[in-house]
């Protein structure tokens, strides 16, 4: 599954997605990238869900602060990611 890119907060953001149906957004934690979730994305998509997993700035192949995002920055990014995709309703998951 190849990553896609979209503009979020003026930054080119990499994400992976698959499927059609109700939307699930997975927020990666512990420094993981969307690549870690490929088996989950494919499995959930095969059961009728649309799944999206963004790489936060500084993770995956994306540049960002070496110290990561602050909690408010991460919250803004998480909210603006589905907005950039035109998603208005989703189930959220993370680790």
Short mmCIF file of N, CA and C in Angstrom, two decimals:
data_model
loop_
_atom_site.label_atom_id
_atom_site.label_comp_id
_atom_site.label_asym_id
_atom_site.label_seq_id
_atom_site.Cartn_x
_atom_site.Cartn_y
_atom_site.Cartn_z
N UNK A 1 0.85 -1.17 0.00
CA UNK A 1 0.00 0.00 0.00
C UNK A 1 0.90 1.24 0.00
N UNK A 2 0.77 2.03 -1.02
CA UNK A 2 1.60 3.22 -1.16
C UNK A 2 0.98 4.41 -0.43
N UNK A 3 1.82 5.23 0.18
CA UNK A 3 1.31 6.43 0.85
C UNK A 3 0.84 7.47 -0.15
N UNK A 4 -0.08 8.29 0.31
CA UNK A 4 -0.58 9.44 -0.45
C UNK A 4 -0.15 10.68 0.31
N UNK A 5 -0.32 11.84 -0.30
CA UNK A 5 -0.01 13.09 0.39
C UNK A 5 -1.18 14.06 0.27
N UNK A 6 -1.28 14.93 1.27
CA UNK A 6 -2.30 15.97 1.29
C UNK A 6 -1.75 17.14 2.10
N UNK A 7 -2.25 18.33 1.85
CA UNK A 7 -1.82 19.52 2.57
C UNK A 7 -2.63 19.64 3.87
N UNK A 8 -1.93 19.67 5.01
CA UNK A 8 -2.55 19.89 6.31
C UNK A 8 -1.74 20.96 7.01
N UNK A 9 -2.38 22.03 7.42
CA UNK A 9 -1.71 23.14 8.10
C UNK A 9 -0.56 23.69 7.27
N UNK A 10 -0.72 23.71 5.96
CA UNK A 10 0.32 24.23 5.08
C UNK A 10 1.51 23.31 4.90
N UNK A 11 1.38 22.05 5.36
CA UNK A 11 2.47 21.09 5.24
C UNK A 11 2.01 19.90 4.41
N UNK A 12 2.94 19.37 3.62
CA UNK A 12 2.69 18.19 2.83
C UNK A 12 2.73 16.97 3.76
N UNK A 13 1.58 16.34 3.98
CA UNK A 13 1.46 15.25 4.94
C UNK A 13 1.27 13.93 4.21
N UNK A 14 2.00 12.93 4.65
CA UNK A 14 1.86 11.59 4.10
C UNK A 14 0.83 10.82 4.92
N UNK A 15 0.01 10.02 4.25
CA UNK A 15 -0.95 9.18 4.95
C UNK A 15 -1.23 7.95 4.10
N UNK A 16 -1.82 6.96 4.70
CA UNK A 16 -2.25 5.75 3.99
C UNK A 16 -3.73 5.58 4.24
N UNK A 17 -4.43 5.13 3.21
CA UNK A 17 -5.86 4.91 3.36
C UNK A 17 -6.32 3.83 2.40
N UNK A 18 -7.46 3.26 2.74
CA UNK A 18 -8.07 2.24 1.89
C UNK A 18 -9.52 2.09 2.31
N UNK A 19 -10.31 1.54 1.40
CA UNK A 19 -11.68 1.16 1.70
C UNK A 19 -12.73 2.20 1.40
N UNK A 20 -13.97 1.76 1.59
CA UNK A 20 -15.15 2.59 1.39
C UNK A 20 -16.13 2.26 2.50
N UNK A 21 -16.86 3.24 2.93
CA UNK A 21 -17.85 3.02 3.98
C UNK A 21 -17.60 3.95 5.14
N UNK A 22 -18.10 3.58 6.33
CA UNK A 22 -17.87 4.42 7.51
C UNK A 22 -16.37 4.63 7.72
N UNK A 23 -16.03 5.83 8.17
CA UNK A 23 -14.62 6.22 8.27
C UNK A 23 -14.04 5.94 9.65
N UNK A 24 -12.83 5.39 9.64
CA UNK A 24 -12.04 5.19 10.85
C UNK A 24 -10.72 5.92 10.65
N UNK A 25 -10.38 6.80 11.59
CA UNK A 25 -9.11 7.51 11.58
C UNK A 25 -8.26 6.90 12.70
N UNK A 26 -7.07 6.43 12.36
CA UNK A 26 -6.16 5.88 13.37
C UNK A 26 -5.03 6.89 13.55
N UNK A 27 -4.83 7.28 14.80
CA UNK A 27 -3.74 8.20 15.13
C UNK A 27 -2.60 7.38 15.71
N UNK A 28 -1.50 7.35 14.99
CA UNK A 28 -0.34 6.56 15.41
C UNK A 28 0.31 7.18 16.64
N UNK A 29 0.75 6.33 17.52
CA UNK A 29 1.44 6.80 18.71
C UNK A 29 2.81 6.18 18.82
N UNK A 30 3.51 6.55 19.86
CA UNK A 30 4.83 5.98 20.17
C UNK A 30 5.82 6.11 19.04
N UNK A 31 5.70 7.17 18.23
CA UNK A 31 6.65 7.40 17.15
C UNK A 31 6.45 6.51 15.94
N UNK A 32 5.31 5.85 15.84
CA UNK A 32 5.04 4.97 14.70
C UNK A 32 4.59 5.76 13.48
N UNK A 33 4.81 5.19 12.31
CA UNK A 33 4.31 5.80 11.09
C UNK A 33 3.11 5.01 10.58
N UNK A 34 2.47 5.53 9.58
CA UNK A 34 1.30 4.86 8.99
C UNK A 34 1.66 3.49 8.42
N UNK A 35 2.91 3.31 8.04
CA UNK A 35 3.34 2.02 7.47
C UNK A 35 3.11 0.87 8.45
N UNK A 36 3.27 1.13 9.75
CA UNK A 36 3.07 0.11 10.78
C UNK A 36 1.63 -0.44 10.73
N UNK A 37 0.68 0.39 10.30
CA UNK A 37 -0.74 0.04 10.36
C UNK A 37 -1.27 -0.58 9.06
N UNK A 38 -0.42 -0.82 8.08
CA UNK A 38 -0.90 -1.36 6.80
C UNK A 38 -1.75 -2.62 6.99
N UNK A 39 -1.34 -3.61 7.78
CA UNK A 39 -2.21 -4.79 7.95
C UNK A 39 -3.58 -4.44 8.54
N UNK A 40 -3.60 -3.48 9.48
CA UNK A 40 -4.87 -3.06 10.08
C UNK A 40 -5.74 -2.34 9.05
N UNK A 41 -5.12 -1.46 8.28
CA UNK A 41 -5.85 -0.71 7.26
C UNK A 41 -6.48 -1.68 6.27
N UNK A 42 -5.69 -2.61 5.77
CA UNK A 42 -6.19 -3.57 4.78
C UNK A 42 -7.29 -4.46 5.36
N UNK A 43 -7.09 -4.93 6.59
CA UNK A 43 -8.10 -5.78 7.22
C UNK A 43 -9.40 -5.06 7.46
N UNK A 44 -9.34 -3.85 7.97
CA UNK A 44 -10.56 -3.08 8.23
C UNK A 44 -11.25 -2.70 6.93
N UNK A 45 -10.46 -2.33 5.92
CA UNK A 45 -11.04 -1.97 4.62
C UNK A 45 -11.76 -3.16 4.00
N UNK A 46 -11.23 -4.36 4.20
CA UNK A 46 -11.87 -5.55 3.62
C UNK A 46 -13.20 -5.87 4.30
N UNK A 47 -13.47 -5.21 5.42
CA UNK A 47 -14.74 -5.41 6.13
C UNK A 47 -15.66 -4.20 6.00
N UNK A 48 -15.48 -3.40 4.95
CA UNK A 48 -16.42 -2.33 4.65
C UNK A 48 -16.18 -1.01 5.35
N UNK A 49 -14.95 -0.75 5.76
CA UNK A 49 -14.63 0.52 6.39
C UNK A 49 -13.65 1.30 5.52
N UNK A 50 -13.72 2.61 5.62
CA UNK A 50 -12.72 3.49 5.00
C UNK A 50 -11.77 3.90 6.12
N UNK A 51 -10.50 3.56 5.99
CA UNK A 51 -9.52 3.78 7.06
C UNK A 51 -8.45 4.74 6.58
N UNK A 52 -8.10 5.71 7.42
CA UNK A 52 -7.02 6.65 7.13
C UNK A 52 -6.08 6.77 8.30
N UNK A 53 -4.77 6.76 8.02
CA UNK A 53 -3.75 6.89 9.06
C UNK A 53 -2.72 7.91 8.60
N UNK A 54 -2.66 9.09 9.23
CA UNK A 54 -1.66 10.08 8.84
C UNK A 54 -0.33 9.87 9.56
N UNK A 55 0.73 10.33 8.92
CA UNK A 55 2.04 10.43 9.58
C UNK A 55 2.12 11.84 10.17
N UNK A 56 2.27 11.93 11.47
CA UNK A 56 2.42 13.23 12.09
C UNK A 56 3.72 13.85 11.63
N UNK A 57 3.80 15.19 11.57
CA UNK A 57 5.06 15.84 11.20
C UNK A 57 6.19 15.33 12.07
N UNK A 58 7.29 14.94 11.43
CA UNK A 58 8.44 14.40 12.13
C UNK A 58 8.48 12.88 12.18
N UNK A 59 7.43 12.22 11.66
CA UNK A 59 7.38 10.75 11.67
C UNK A 59 7.20 10.25 10.24
N UNK A 60 7.44 8.95 10.05
CA UNK A 60 7.39 8.42 8.70
C UNK A 60 8.48 9.09 7.87
N UNK A 61 8.12 9.53 6.68
CA UNK A 61 9.08 10.23 5.82
C UNK A 61 8.89 11.73 5.88
N UNK A 62 8.20 12.22 6.89
CA UNK A 62 7.89 13.65 6.99
C UNK A 62 8.86 14.35 7.92
N UNK A 63 9.25 15.54 7.53
CA UNK A 63 10.13 16.35 8.36
C UNK A 63 9.30 17.05 9.42
N UNK A 64 9.93 17.30 10.52
CA UNK A 64 9.28 18.02 11.61
C UNK A 64 10.27 18.24 12.73
N UNK A 65 9.78 18.85 13.80
CA UNK A 65 10.64 19.11 14.95
C UNK A 65 11.17 17.79 15.52
N UNK A 66 12.43 17.77 15.89
CA UNK A 66 13.02 16.57 16.46
C UNK A 66 12.37 16.20 17.80
N UNK A 67 11.80 17.17 18.46
CA UNK A 67 11.16 16.93 19.75
C UNK A 67 9.70 16.53 19.61
N UNK A 68 9.19 16.47 18.40
CA UNK A 68 7.78 16.13 18.20
C UNK A 68 6.87 17.34 18.40
N UNK A 69 5.59 17.08 18.40
CA UNK A 69 4.60 18.14 18.54
C UNK A 69 4.19 18.30 20.00
N UNK A 70 3.79 19.51 20.36
CA UNK A 70 3.18 19.70 21.67
C UNK A 70 1.79 19.08 21.62
N UNK A 71 1.17 18.91 22.77
CA UNK A 71 -0.19 18.35 22.80
C UNK A 71 -1.16 19.23 22.00
N UNK A 72 -1.16 20.56 22.18
CA UNK A 72 -2.06 21.39 21.37
C UNK A 72 -1.79 21.28 19.87
N UNK A 73 -0.50 21.22 19.48
CA UNK A 73 -0.16 21.08 18.05
C UNK A 73 -0.65 19.75 17.51
N UNK A 74 -0.47 18.68 18.26
CA UNK A 74 -0.93 17.36 17.83
C UNK A 74 -2.44 17.32 17.71
N UNK A 75 -3.13 17.95 18.65
CA UNK A 75 -4.60 17.99 18.59
C UNK A 75 -5.08 18.74 17.35
N UNK A 76 -4.47 19.89 17.07
CA UNK A 76 -4.85 20.65 15.87
C UNK A 76 -4.60 19.84 14.60
N UNK A 77 -3.44 19.18 14.55
CA UNK A 77 -3.12 18.36 13.38
C UNK A 77 -4.15 17.24 13.22
N UNK A 78 -4.46 16.55 14.31
CA UNK A 78 -5.40 15.44 14.25
C UNK A 78 -6.78 15.89 13.77
N UNK A 79 -7.20 17.05 14.17
CA UNK A 79 -8.51 17.58 13.75
C UNK A 79 -8.46 18.05 12.31
N UNK A 80 -7.36 18.65 11.89
CA UNK A 80 -7.29 19.20 10.54
C UNK A 80 -7.03 18.14 9.47
N UNK A 81 -6.49 16.98 9.85
CA UNK A 81 -6.28 15.91 8.86
C UNK A 81 -7.58 15.46 8.20
N UNK A 82 -8.61 15.05 8.94
CA UNK A 82 -9.85 14.65 8.26
C UNK A 82 -10.53 15.82 7.55
N UNK A 83 -10.41 17.01 8.10
CA UNK A 83 -10.97 18.19 7.42
C UNK A 83 -10.37 18.34 6.03
N UNK A 84 -9.04 18.14 5.91
CA UNK A 84 -8.37 18.27 4.62
C UNK A 84 -8.86 17.23 3.62
N UNK A 85 -9.32 16.08 4.12
CA UNK A 85 -9.84 15.02 3.26
C UNK A 85 -11.34 15.16 3.01
N UNK A 86 -11.96 16.17 3.61
CA UNK A 86 -13.40 16.35 3.44
C UNK A 86 -14.22 15.39 4.29
N UNK A 87 -13.62 14.85 5.33
CA UNK A 87 -14.31 13.91 6.22
C UNK A 87 -14.95 14.71 7.36
N UNK A 88 -16.23 14.51 7.56
CA UNK A 88 -16.95 15.25 8.59
C UNK A 88 -17.33 14.37 9.79
N UNK A 89 -17.29 13.05 9.61
CA UNK A 89 -17.68 12.15 10.69
C UNK A 89 -16.78 10.92 10.63
N UNK A 90 -16.23 10.55 11.79
CA UNK A 90 -15.33 9.39 11.81
C UNK A 90 -15.31 8.78 13.22
N UNK A 91 -14.92 7.54 13.25
CA UNK A 91 -14.58 6.87 14.50
C UNK A 91 -13.07 7.01 14.63
N UNK A 92 -12.60 7.31 15.83
CA UNK A 92 -11.18 7.54 16.05
C UNK A 92 -10.58 6.41 16.86
N UNK A 93 -9.35 6.05 16.51
CA UNK A 93 -8.62 5.04 17.27
C UNK A 93 -7.16 5.43 17.35
N UNK A 94 -6.44 4.83 18.25
CA UNK A 94 -5.03 5.12 18.37
C UNK A 94 -4.40 4.23 19.41
N UNK A 95 -3.12 4.43 19.58
CA UNK A 95 -2.44 3.63 20.60
C UNK A 95 -1.60 4.50 21.49
#
